[in-house]
Amino acid sequence: MYASAAEILEETLSAAAVEEPLLGTLDVILIATILAITAWYYLKKKEDEVPKRDYNITVTPMGSSTQSAESSFIKKLKSSDRKLVAFYGSQTGTGEEFAGRLAKEGIRYKMKGMVADPEEYEMEELISLKDIPNSIAIFCLATYGEGDPTDNAMDFYEWLMNGDADLTGVNYAVSLGGGAGSRVQIYPSRGFLYL
Ligand SMILES: Cc1cc2nc3c(=O)[nH]c(=O)nc-3n(C[C@H](O)[C@H](O)[C@H](O)COP(=O)(O)O)c2cc1C
C-alpha cells in the first residue's frame, strides 16, 4: 500500500529533524571570524580616508600686539594731528556721550578731538601730553556711591591716588559726577576754574 501524502511528509520531516544541523559549530565560528575581519577592514579603511589636518591651530591672545600699538593715545593724537582727548568714566553711557560731544566741540576751537576710554589706554602717558603744543585732556568722569569712580576709570583713579602722576604743564579739564550738583572744573595747572 502506498502511504498517504501526509504520512510521506511526516516521515520526511522527522527524518530531517534527526539530520545534523546545516552549520556546525566550527562553521559558525569561521563565518563570525570572517565577518569580524571584514567589518574591521572596512572600518579601518574609512578611518584612513579622514583627511589628515595639514594646518596648525594657534591661539592668539586677544589684543596682544594690536592693543599695544593702539594703547598709546599720544601716538594716536600725533598721527591724526589732534590736540584734544576726551576721556570718559562711565557706567551707563552718559559720561561717554558727554565726552563725545566735547571732543566734537573742539573743532570750534580749531582742536580736532578724540574720545578715549581710560581703560584702553596707557594713562601714564598723560604726563607726555605736554609735548603736544596747545593740547588738552578732558575728563568726563561719572561717580557713584560716595563719589566712587566707574569701573572703567578705577585703574586710572588708583594711579592718580598713588601720587605718581606729575601733571605739571599738562592742560586738563575735569567734569566729575553727573548728578544735579556736578560742575566742570578746569585745572590749567594753576588753580581751579569752575564752570
Ligand atoms: C546709584 C547711583 C549713585 C550715584 N552717585 C553719585 C555720586 O556719588 N556723585 C555724583 O555726582 N553723582 C552720582 N550719581 C549720578 C551719576 O553719576 C550720573 O547719573 C551720571 O550721569 C551717570 O553717568 P554714566 O551714565 O556715564 O554712568 C549716582 C547715580 C546713581 C544711579
XYZ file of N, CA, C and O and ligand atoms in Angstrom:
811
model
N 0.833 -1.216 0.000
C 0.000 0.000 0.000
C 0.856 1.249 0.000
O 1.836 1.323 0.703
N 0.396 2.194 -0.794
C 1.133 3.464 -0.790
C 0.739 4.287 0.413
O -0.426 4.337 0.809
N 1.752 4.881 0.988
C 1.451 5.759 2.120
C 0.795 7.028 1.626
O 1.014 7.431 0.494
N -0.007 7.641 2.461
C -0.680 8.880 2.062
C 0.352 10.013 2.023
O 1.447 9.917 2.595
N -0.021 11.071 1.365
C 0.895 12.246 1.238
C 1.262 12.774 2.598
O 2.406 13.172 2.854
N 0.305 12.779 3.506
C 0.551 13.293 4.864
C 1.587 12.451 5.570
O 2.476 12.958 6.258
N 1.478 11.133 5.344
C 2.439 10.233 6.000
C 3.851 10.456 5.450
O 4.833 10.456 6.185
N 3.901 10.649 4.095
C 5.219 10.874 3.457
C 5.852 12.157 4.027
O 7.028 12.209 4.383
N 5.034 13.196 4.131
C 5.536 14.487 4.627
C 6.035 14.362 6.065
O 7.116 14.858 6.421
N 5.227 13.624 6.872
C 5.602 13.456 8.287
C 6.927 12.707 8.398
O 7.805 13.074 9.189
N 7.048 11.674 7.531
C 8.267 10.876 7.548
C 9.490 11.719 7.169
O 10.542 11.617 7.785
N 9.290 12.539 6.132
C 10.403 13.400 5.656
C 10.839 14.374 6.735
O 12.027 14.577 6.980
N 9.828 14.997 7.388
C 10.144 15.994 8.418
C 10.869 15.366 9.599
O 11.842 15.939 10.109
N 10.396 14.214 10.021
C 11.053 13.577 11.169
C 12.458 13.119 10.797
O 13.376 13.185 11.618
N 12.642 12.742 9.527
C 13.990 12.362 9.077
C 14.921 13.566 9.095
O 16.068 13.487 9.525
N 14.352 14.708 8.642
C 15.151 15.956 8.617
C 15.514 16.390 10.018
O 16.589 16.938 10.262
N 14.569 16.129 10.964
C 14.784 16.568 12.338
C 15.962 15.847 12.962
O 16.704 16.413 13.735
N 16.144 14.627 12.616
C 17.267 13.886 13.210
C 18.570 14.121 12.481
O 19.639 13.838 13.003
N 18.440 14.727 11.231
C 19.679 15.011 10.490
C 20.532 16.030 11.228
O 20.022 16.811 12.017
N 21.785 16.068 10.898
C 22.698 17.023 11.536
C 22.344 18.455 11.108
O 21.848 18.646 9.997
N 22.570 19.463 11.938
C 22.277 20.854 11.542
C 23.109 21.252 10.331
O 24.193 20.699 10.101
N 22.531 22.246 9.584
C 23.183 22.675 8.339
C 24.600 23.205 8.596
O 25.532 22.924 7.850
N 24.739 24.004 9.695
C 26.058 24.558 10.020
C 26.566 24.001 11.336
O 25.853 24.009 12.340
N 27.770 23.548 11.305
C 28.381 23.053 12.533
C 28.961 24.207 13.342
O 29.052 25.335 12.854
N 29.387 23.919 14.547
C 29.949 24.973 15.433
C 31.166 25.621 14.788
O 31.333 26.843 14.818
N 31.963 24.774 14.159
C 33.179 25.294 13.517
C 32.838 26.286 12.403
O 33.493 27.328 12.253
N 31.742 25.882 11.627
C 31.324 26.779 10.530
C 30.894 28.136 11.068
O 31.247 29.181 10.510
N 30.121 28.100 12.167
C 29.631 29.369 12.755
C 30.810 30.231 13.188
O 30.867 31.423 12.910
N 31.801 29.591 13.853
C 32.983 30.347 14.313
C 33.719 30.951 13.129
O 34.121 32.117 13.124
N 33.845 30.136 12.066
C 34.560 30.590 10.868
C 33.861 31.798 10.229
O 34.504 32.803 9.900
N 32.529 31.662 10.082
C 31.765 32.761 9.455
C 31.863 34.024 10.315
O 32.076 35.121 9.805
N 31.735 33.851 11.648
C 31.800 35.014 12.555
C 33.160 35.694 12.437
O 33.252 36.927 12.401
N 34.215 34.857 12.345
C 35.570 35.432 12.224
C 35.704 36.217 10.928
O 36.249 37.331 10.905
N 35.209 35.621 9.830
C 35.298 36.305 8.522
C 34.542 37.633 8.570
O 35.030 38.671 8.120
N 33.331 37.595 9.167
C 32.531 38.823 9.263
C 33.255 39.882 10.089
O 33.299 41.062 9.728
N 33.863 39.442 11.199
C 34.558 40.388 12.080
C 35.740 41.023 11.352
O 35.949 42.243 11.415
N 36.512 40.188 10.612
C 37.684 40.703 9.871
C 37.227 41.688 8.801
O 37.816 42.767 8.627
N 36.127 41.332 8.086
C 35.625 42.229 7.029
C 35.199 43.568 7.620
O 35.537 44.635 7.078
N 34.462 43.491 8.736
C 33.996 44.733 9.378
C 35.179 45.578 9.815
O 35.220 46.799 9.600
N 36.184 44.919 10.428
C 37.376 45.647 10.898
C 38.087 46.321 9.722
O 38.500 47.464 9.797
N 38.186 45.594 8.598
C 38.875 46.106 7.410
C 38.184 47.369 6.890
O 38.831 48.383 6.611
N 36.824 47.311 6.809
C 36.097 48.475 6.277
C 36.163 49.675 7.226
O 36.302 50.811 6.783
N 36.079 49.371 8.521
C 36.169 50.485 9.491
C 37.531 51.151 9.423
O 37.665 52.373 9.467
N 38.574 50.336 9.292
C 39.951 50.843 9.231
C 40.129 51.709 7.984
O 40.723 52.780 8.036
N 39.559 51.216 6.867
C 39.684 51.916 5.590
C 39.028 53.296 5.690
O 39.563 54.304 5.246
N 37.842 53.306 6.339
C 37.092 54.554 6.490
C 37.887 55.546 7.340
O 37.957 56.733 7.053
N 38.496 55.027 8.384
C 39.287 55.868 9.296
C 40.453 56.506 8.553
O 40.755 57.680 8.722
N 41.095 55.695 7.678
C 42.243 56.202 6.916
C 41.841 57.257 5.910
O 42.643 58.093 5.503
N 40.544 57.202 5.495
C 40.091 58.163 4.485
C 39.876 59.560 5.049
O 39.811 60.529 4.315
N 39.728 59.674 6.402
C 39.544 61.007 7.013
C 40.799 61.819 6.738
O 41.900 61.395 7.070
N 40.640 62.992 6.049
C 41.833 63.745 5.680
C 42.616 64.222 6.893
O 42.051 64.670 7.876
N 43.902 64.082 6.776
C 44.784 64.495 7.870
C 44.889 66.019 7.845
O 44.935 66.645 6.798
N 44.890 66.629 9.067
C 44.985 68.078 9.183
C 46.394 68.523 8.774
O 47.379 68.039 9.311
N 46.497 69.378 7.756
C 47.816 69.848 7.368
C 48.004 71.319 7.767
O 48.685 72.082 7.121
N 47.319 71.722 8.852
C 47.498 73.078 9.346
C 47.537 73.026 10.871
O 47.133 72.055 11.483
N 48.038 74.070 11.477
C 48.109 74.129 12.943
C 47.152 75.182 13.466
O 46.993 76.239 12.854
N 46.516 74.858 14.562
C 45.663 75.859 15.194
C 46.508 76.580 16.231
O 47.030 75.971 17.164
N 46.666 77.867 16.051
C 47.433 78.625 17.044
C 46.492 79.580 17.765
O 45.609 80.156 17.154
N 46.688 79.694 19.039
C 45.833 80.574 19.843
C 46.535 81.911 20.022
O 47.647 81.977 20.545
N 45.879 82.959 19.510
C 46.460 84.288 19.666
C 45.722 85.021 20.780
O 44.513 85.179 20.696
N 46.406 85.429 21.819
C 45.726 86.143 22.898
C 45.068 87.414 22.368
O 45.634 88.094 21.500
N 43.876 87.686 22.860
C 43.116 88.849 22.390
C 43.913 90.130 22.573
O 44.375 90.437 23.659
N 44.006 90.872 21.481
C 44.585 92.211 21.549
C 46.001 92.277 22.065
O 46.341 93.197 22.778
N 46.824 91.296 21.771
C 48.186 91.350 22.279
C 49.022 92.396 21.562
O 49.332 93.438 22.113
N 49.306 92.144 20.271
C 50.186 93.085 19.576
C 49.447 94.330 19.142
O 49.945 95.438 19.245
N 48.181 94.139 18.664
C 47.436 95.303 18.173
C 47.136 96.270 19.303
O 47.203 97.472 19.137
N 46.839 95.684 20.499
C 46.481 96.556 21.592
C 47.649 97.453 21.967
O 47.473 98.636 22.192
N 48.870 96.869 21.995
C 49.994 97.681 22.381
C 50.212 98.799 21.368
O 50.639 99.887 21.718
N 49.884 98.532 20.089
C 50.057 99.562 19.070
C 49.039 100.680 19.240
O 49.318 101.826 18.964
N 47.855 100.308 19.727
C 46.795 101.306 19.813
C 46.595 101.861 21.214
O 45.764 102.717 21.407
N 47.325 101.333 22.170
C 47.077 101.771 23.543
C 47.764 103.091 23.857
O 47.675 103.578 24.973
N 48.453 103.636 22.883
C 49.099 104.924 23.094
C 48.224 106.036 22.525
O 48.136 106.222 21.316
N 47.570 106.767 23.410
C 46.733 107.859 22.890
C 47.591 109.015 22.398
O 47.192 109.783 21.532
N 48.807 109.102 22.911
C 49.730 110.156 22.446
C 50.068 109.919 20.965
O 49.989 110.833 20.141
N 50.395 108.663 20.649
C 50.699 108.318 19.244
C 49.495 108.599 18.369
O 49.618 109.107 17.264
N 48.335 108.246 18.883
C 47.096 108.423 18.120
C 46.829 109.904 17.866
O 46.442 110.290 16.764
N 47.034 110.706 18.895
C 46.822 112.150 18.747
C 47.789 112.713 17.707
O 47.382 113.454 16.806
N 49.044 112.303 17.854
C 50.069 112.839 16.946
C 49.815 112.407 15.506
O 49.884 113.219 14.590
N 49.496 111.137 15.330
C 49.337 110.629 13.958
C 48.095 111.200 13.275
O 48.026 111.243 12.054
N 47.119 111.638 14.067
C 45.902 112.174 13.439
C 45.803 113.694 13.594
O 44.761 114.283 13.326
N 46.927 114.285 14.026
C 47.010 115.741 14.170
C 45.889 116.293 15.063
O 45.238 117.272 14.722
N 45.648 115.615 16.172
C 44.631 116.072 17.128
C 45.319 116.625 18.378
O 46.447 116.243 18.695
N 44.602 117.482 19.059
C 45.183 118.083 20.271
C 44.299 117.893 21.489
O 44.665 118.268 22.593
N 43.122 117.384 21.264
C 42.173 117.235 22.368
C 41.790 115.763 22.540
O 41.428 115.094 21.568
N 41.894 115.296 23.776
C 41.439 113.935 24.048
C 40.436 114.001 25.197
O 40.707 114.607 26.236
N 39.253 113.450 24.961
C 38.205 113.457 25.988
C 38.044 112.047 26.550
O 37.539 111.151 25.878
N 38.517 111.872 27.771
C 38.386 110.567 28.442
C 37.056 110.514 29.184
O 36.610 111.539 29.707
N 36.497 109.334 29.244
C 35.247 109.209 29.993
C 35.320 108.076 31.020
O 35.956 107.059 30.806
N 34.668 108.342 32.143
C 34.437 107.286 33.128
C 32.942 107.119 33.155
O 32.215 108.052 33.506
N 32.470 105.991 32.727
C 31.030 105.868 32.514
C 30.538 104.470 32.842
O 31.198 103.490 32.528
N 29.381 104.434 33.466
C 28.774 103.147 33.796
C 27.590 102.876 32.879
O 27.409 101.769 32.409
N 26.823 103.905 32.617
C 25.610 103.690 31.803
C 25.585 104.546 30.529
O 24.548 104.657 29.881
N 26.706 105.152 30.187
C 26.813 105.802 28.881
C 26.745 107.322 28.865
O 27.131 107.943 27.878
N 26.267 107.931 29.959
C 26.128 109.389 29.945
C 27.484 110.083 29.804
O 27.652 110.983 28.979
N 28.431 109.641 30.605
C 29.766 110.235 30.564
C 30.412 110.068 29.192
O 31.063 110.984 28.688
N 30.202 108.920 28.602
C 30.776 108.641 27.279
C 30.175 109.580 26.239
O 30.883 110.139 25.396
N 28.868 109.762 26.331
C 28.190 110.638 25.373
C 28.678 112.078 25.543
O 28.945 112.783 24.573
N 28.817 112.461 26.786
C 29.289 113.809 27.115
C 30.689 114.033 26.538
O 30.974 115.059 25.919
N 31.552 113.029 26.738
C 32.931 113.121 26.219
C 32.923 113.221 24.692
O 33.687 113.993 24.102
N 32.033 112.477 24.073
C 31.919 112.505 22.608
C 31.539 113.884 22.101
O 32.094 114.379 21.123
N 30.599 114.481 22.817
C 30.148 115.813 22.397
C 31.262 116.834 22.569
O 31.479 117.685 21.711
N 31.980 116.730 23.682
C 33.080 117.677 23.923
C 34.191 117.521 22.889
O 34.765 118.505 22.429
N 34.470 116.259 22.529
C 35.518 116.021 21.522
C 35.129 116.663 20.191
O 35.980 117.201 19.480
N 33.835 116.613 19.881
C 33.373 117.231 18.624
C 33.395 118.756 18.728
O 33.711 119.451 17.768
N 33.059 119.254 19.902
C 33.049 120.701 20.127
C 34.420 121.321 19.868
O 34.519 122.484 19.498
N 35.466 120.528 20.095
C 36.826 121.025 19.964
C 37.090 121.678 18.618
O 37.863 122.628 18.518
N 36.421 121.192 17.598
C 36.648 121.707 16.241
C 36.321 123.201 16.158
O 36.914 123.940 15.380
N 35.399 123.647 17.025
C 35.053 125.075 17.061
C 36.237 125.915 17.515
O 36.290 127.120 17.289
N 37.151 125.287 18.220
C 38.333 125.993 18.722
C 39.593 125.535 17.977
O 40.707 125.619 18.494
N 39.354 125.017 16.788
C 40.463 124.530 15.933
C 41.267 123.420 16.623
O 42.483 123.323 16.477
N 40.557 122.616 17.402
C 41.219 121.481 18.054
C 40.457 120.217 17.705
O 39.363 120.005 18.195
N 41.036 119.421 16.809
C 40.378 118.138 16.500
C 40.478 117.238 17.727
O 41.526 117.171 18.366
N 39.394 116.573 18.049
C 39.408 115.777 19.276
C 39.155 114.291 19.056
O 38.674 113.866 18.006
N 39.507 113.525 20.064
C 39.190 112.089 20.067
C 38.622 111.698 21.431
O 38.926 112.327 22.449
N 37.778 110.688 21.422
C 37.197 110.182 22.667
C 38.000 108.955 23.098
O 38.435 108.173 22.247
N 38.188 108.793 24.385
C 39.000 107.644 24.817
C 38.507 107.074 26.140
O 38.105 107.802 27.041
N 38.553 105.762 26.192
C 38.219 105.027 27.418
C 39.529 104.843 28.192
O 40.467 104.217 27.679
N 39.633 105.377 29.396
C 40.915 105.270 30.130
C 41.379 103.833 30.335
O 42.571 103.579 30.491
N 40.440 102.915 30.283
C 40.784 101.505 30.478
C 41.574 100.943 29.294
O 42.274 99.951 29.416
N 41.433 101.590 28.143
C 42.058 101.049 26.933
C 43.389 101.717 26.587
O 44.022 101.354 25.604
N 43.763 102.692 27.368
C 44.987 103.420 27.029
C 45.962 103.439 28.202
O 45.578 103.261 29.351
N 47.217 103.681 27.843
C 48.269 103.820 28.853
C 48.128 105.201 29.477
O 48.617 106.191 28.947
N 47.465 105.275 30.610
C 47.179 106.581 31.186
C 48.430 107.259 31.754
O 48.429 108.468 31.960
N 49.480 106.457 31.976
C 50.740 107.052 32.433
C 51.289 108.033 31.397
O 52.077 108.913 31.716
N 50.845 107.863 30.162
C 51.292 108.743 29.071
C 50.771 110.166 29.217
O 51.207 111.056 28.492
N 49.838 110.347 30.121
C 49.245 111.671 30.306
C 50.325 112.730 30.536
O 50.212 113.871 30.099
N 51.374 112.295 31.233
C 52.496 113.189 31.543
C 53.119 113.740 30.253
O 53.598 114.875 30.215
N 53.079 112.923 29.188
C 53.694 113.325 27.910
C 52.791 114.202 27.056
O 53.208 114.631 25.977
N 51.583 114.450 27.531
C 50.663 115.257 26.717
C 51.212 116.670 26.506
O 50.946 117.306 25.483
N 51.991 117.120 27.478
C 52.549 118.478 27.364
C 53.508 118.617 26.179
O 53.813 119.732 25.746
N 53.982 117.480 25.647
C 54.877 117.533 24.488
C 54.128 117.910 23.207
O 54.752 118.234 22.192
N 52.802 117.818 23.253
C 51.999 118.246 22.087
C 51.539 119.677 22.378
O 50.763 119.900 23.318
N 52.030 120.640 21.620
C 51.698 122.025 21.926
C 50.191 122.285 21.866
O 49.497 121.756 21.000
N 49.716 123.110 22.796
C 48.297 123.518 22.873
C 47.334 122.334 22.962
O 46.243 122.399 22.415
N 47.761 121.303 23.611
C 46.891 120.129 23.733
C 46.136 120.172 25.061
O 46.507 120.898 25.984
N 45.076 119.391 25.144
C 44.310 119.323 26.385
C 43.638 117.954 26.526
O 43.226 117.362 25.520
N 43.564 117.504 27.773
C 42.806 116.270 28.074
C 41.587 116.681 28.896
O 41.710 117.441 29.858
N 40.438 116.207 28.473
C 39.207 116.491 29.222
C 38.711 115.180 29.821
O 38.707 114.147 29.153
N 38.329 115.221 31.066
C 37.838 114.024 31.748
C 36.370 114.201 32.121
O 36.029 115.132 32.853
N 35.544 113.342 31.574
C 34.125 113.337 31.929
C 33.901 112.086 32.769
O 33.679 111.002 32.230
N 34.005 112.245 34.051
C 34.008 111.075 34.929
C 32.755 111.030 35.803
O 32.594 111.856 36.702
N 31.908 110.086 35.497
C 30.730 109.885 36.337
C 31.184 109.265 37.655
O 32.211 108.582 37.708
N 30.463 109.567 38.703
C 30.800 108.961 40.001
C 29.566 108.288 40.583
O 28.443 108.650 40.274
N 29.825 107.339 41.414
C 28.729 106.553 42.027
C 28.985 106.387 43.523
O 30.117 106.558 43.983
N 27.917 106.043 44.205
C 28.044 105.784 45.645
C 28.422 107.058 46.373
O 27.685 108.034 46.367
N 29.616 107.027 46.933
C 30.091 108.225 47.625
C 31.192 108.880 46.801
O 32.317 109.061 47.250
N 30.857 109.154 45.575
C 31.839 109.781 44.679
C 32.865 108.798 44.154
O 33.978 109.186 43.769
N 32.510 107.517 44.126
C 33.461 106.492 43.655
C 33.536 106.482 42.129
O 32.553 106.777 41.453
N 34.718 106.113 41.600
C 34.854 106.074 40.135
C 34.088 104.910 39.505
O 33.736 103.952 40.188
N 33.851 105.036 38.233
C 33.211 103.941 37.485
C 34.235 102.825 37.276
O 35.437 103.038 37.463
N 33.768 101.677 36.860
C 34.672 100.525 36.684
C 35.813 100.846 35.713
O 36.963 100.495 35.962
N 35.464 101.501 34.600
C 36.493 101.714 33.570
C 37.496 102.809 33.956
O 38.518 102.969 33.289
N 37.172 103.553 35.026
C 38.100 104.608 35.450
C 38.831 104.230 36.731
O 39.624 105.019 37.250
N 38.569 103.041 37.221
C 39.119 102.619 38.521
C 40.653 102.602 38.530
O 41.275 103.158 39.435
N 41.268 101.978 37.520
C 42.743 101.902 37.476
C 43.349 103.296 37.389
O 44.354 103.597 38.037
N 42.727 104.129 36.555
C 43.212 105.499 36.384
C 43.122 106.243 37.717
O 44.073 106.922 38.136
N 41.998 106.077 38.378
C 41.783 106.716 39.686
C 42.861 106.267 40.673
O 43.456 107.099 41.375
N 43.133 104.975 40.692
C 44.132 104.463 41.640
C 45.520 105.000 41.327
O 46.298 105.316 42.223
N 45.807 105.101 40.030
C 47.112 105.648 39.620
C 47.235 107.098 40.096
O 48.265 107.505 40.633
N 46.152 107.874 39.931
C 46.179 109.261 40.383
C 46.356 109.326 41.899
O 47.129 110.136 42.412
N 45.648 108.448 42.607
C 45.699 108.475 44.073
C 47.058 108.012 44.608
O 47.431 108.352 45.718
N 47.776 107.214 43.802
C 49.129 106.786 44.209
C 50.084 107.957 44.323
O 51.114 107.874 44.976
N 49.727 109.019 43.621
C 50.552 110.224 43.682
C 51.752 110.200 42.750
O 52.636 111.049 42.848
N 51.798 109.221 41.841
C 52.941 109.139 40.912
C 52.803 110.109 39.738
O 53.754 110.327 38.992
N 51.606 110.620 39.580
C 51.358 111.440 38.388
C 51.766 112.885 38.630
O 51.173 113.564 39.468
N 52.777 113.320 37.898
C 53.138 114.736 37.954
C 52.609 115.383 36.678
O 53.199 115.231 35.609
N 51.505 116.070 36.804
C 50.846 116.603 35.617
C 51.196 118.078 35.389
O 50.471 118.789 34.703
N 52.326 118.494 35.938
C 52.766 119.868 35.722
C 52.929 120.125 34.225
O 53.573 119.347 33.531
N 52.316 121.221 33.786
C 52.453 121.582 32.372
C 51.425 120.923 31.472
O 51.352 121.230 30.276
N 50.637 120.016 32.036
C 49.602 119.342 31.224
C 48.292 120.113 31.385
O 47.884 120.428 32.509
N 47.663 120.435 30.289
C 46.360 121.106 30.357
C 45.268 120.057 30.446
O 45.211 119.152 29.624
N 44.439 120.190 31.433
C 43.335 119.247 31.533
C 42.124 119.890 32.199
O 42.231 120.855 32.945
N 40.970 119.326 31.878
C 39.716 119.775 32.470
C 39.000 118.550 32.995
O 39.104 117.477 32.410
N 38.310 118.724 34.105
C 37.652 117.568 34.718
C 36.180 117.871 34.981
O 35.847 118.921 35.530
N 35.332 116.979 34.574
C 33.925 117.052 34.942
C 33.621 115.809 35.755
O 33.703 114.690 35.253
N 33.311 116.017 37.033
C 33.088 114.880 37.919
C 31.604 114.692 38.200
O 30.853 115.654 38.175
N 31.244 113.491 38.494
C 29.860 113.212 38.892
C 28.940 113.182 37.701
O 29.197 112.448 36.757
N 27.945 113.991 37.686
C 26.955 113.945 36.615
C 25.583 114.181 37.211
O 24.612 114.368 36.520
N 25.559 114.185 38.538
C 24.313 114.499 39.223
C 24.024 115.985 39.117
O 24.777 116.740 38.504
N 22.922 116.400 39.719
C 22.473 117.784 39.584
C 23.534 118.789 40.018
O 23.656 119.864 39.439
N 24.333 118.424 41.017
C 25.276 119.408 41.552
C 26.653 119.374 40.922
O 27.558 120.044 41.396
N 26.833 118.609 39.857
C 28.187 118.475 39.320
C 28.603 119.688 38.500
O 27.782 120.402 37.945
N 29.875 119.892 38.450
C 30.417 121.044 37.725
C 31.557 120.580 36.833
O 32.130 119.523 37.057
N 31.899 121.424 35.895
C 33.135 121.186 35.138
C 34.210 121.998 35.825
O 34.022 123.175 36.124
N 35.299 121.355 36.150
C 36.380 122.075 36.808
C 37.606 122.015 35.900
O 38.011 120.942 35.486
N 38.134 123.155 35.588
C 39.320 123.178 34.722
C 40.556 123.458 35.569
O 40.571 124.393 36.346
N 41.523 122.605 35.416
C 42.757 122.752 36.176
C 43.880 123.063 35.174
O 44.500 122.154 34.669
N 44.116 124.349 34.893
C 45.184 124.625 33.930
C 46.538 124.692 34.630
O 47.332 125.565 34.346
N 46.761 123.794 35.542
C 47.968 123.656 36.358
C 48.205 124.870 37.270
O 49.191 124.905 37.988
N 47.304 125.850 37.225
C 47.394 126.967 38.192
C 45.980 127.176 38.745
O 45.166 127.848 38.136
N 45.651 126.571 39.814
C 44.348 126.793 40.449
C 43.210 126.174 39.661
O 43.413 125.543 38.630
N 42.010 126.349 40.137
C 40.832 125.736 39.528
C 39.970 126.801 38.862
O 39.889 127.927 39.315
N 39.328 126.424 37.811
C 38.340 127.316 37.192
C 37.029 126.546 37.143
O 36.927 125.508 36.505
N 36.041 126.995 37.883
C 34.747 126.306 37.919
C 33.836 126.892 36.855
O 33.679 128.109 36.763
N 33.226 126.027 36.102
C 32.283 126.488 35.078
C 30.860 126.183 35.523
O 30.611 125.140 36.088
C 23.325 104.688 42.370
C 23.847 105.990 41.892
C 24.805 106.651 42.629
C 25.296 107.890 42.231
N 26.255 108.529 42.976
C 26.698 109.751 42.585
C 27.692 110.453 43.337
O 28.193 109.988 44.325
N 28.077 111.686 42.912
C 27.568 112.254 41.782
O 27.920 113.399 41.449
N 26.667 111.590 41.019
C 26.210 110.369 41.401
N 25.291 109.691 40.645
C 24.853 110.306 39.383
C 25.628 109.680 38.231
O 26.995 109.967 38.332
C 25.051 110.301 36.954
O 23.768 109.764 36.754
C 25.913 110.082 35.757
O 25.436 110.887 34.703
C 25.941 108.654 35.303
O 26.898 108.565 34.267
P 27.083 107.266 33.367
O 25.769 107.051 32.649
O 28.155 107.656 32.398
O 27.458 106.131 34.219
C 24.802 108.481 41.038
C 23.864 107.777 40.271
C 23.390 106.555 40.676
C 22.391 105.819 39.834
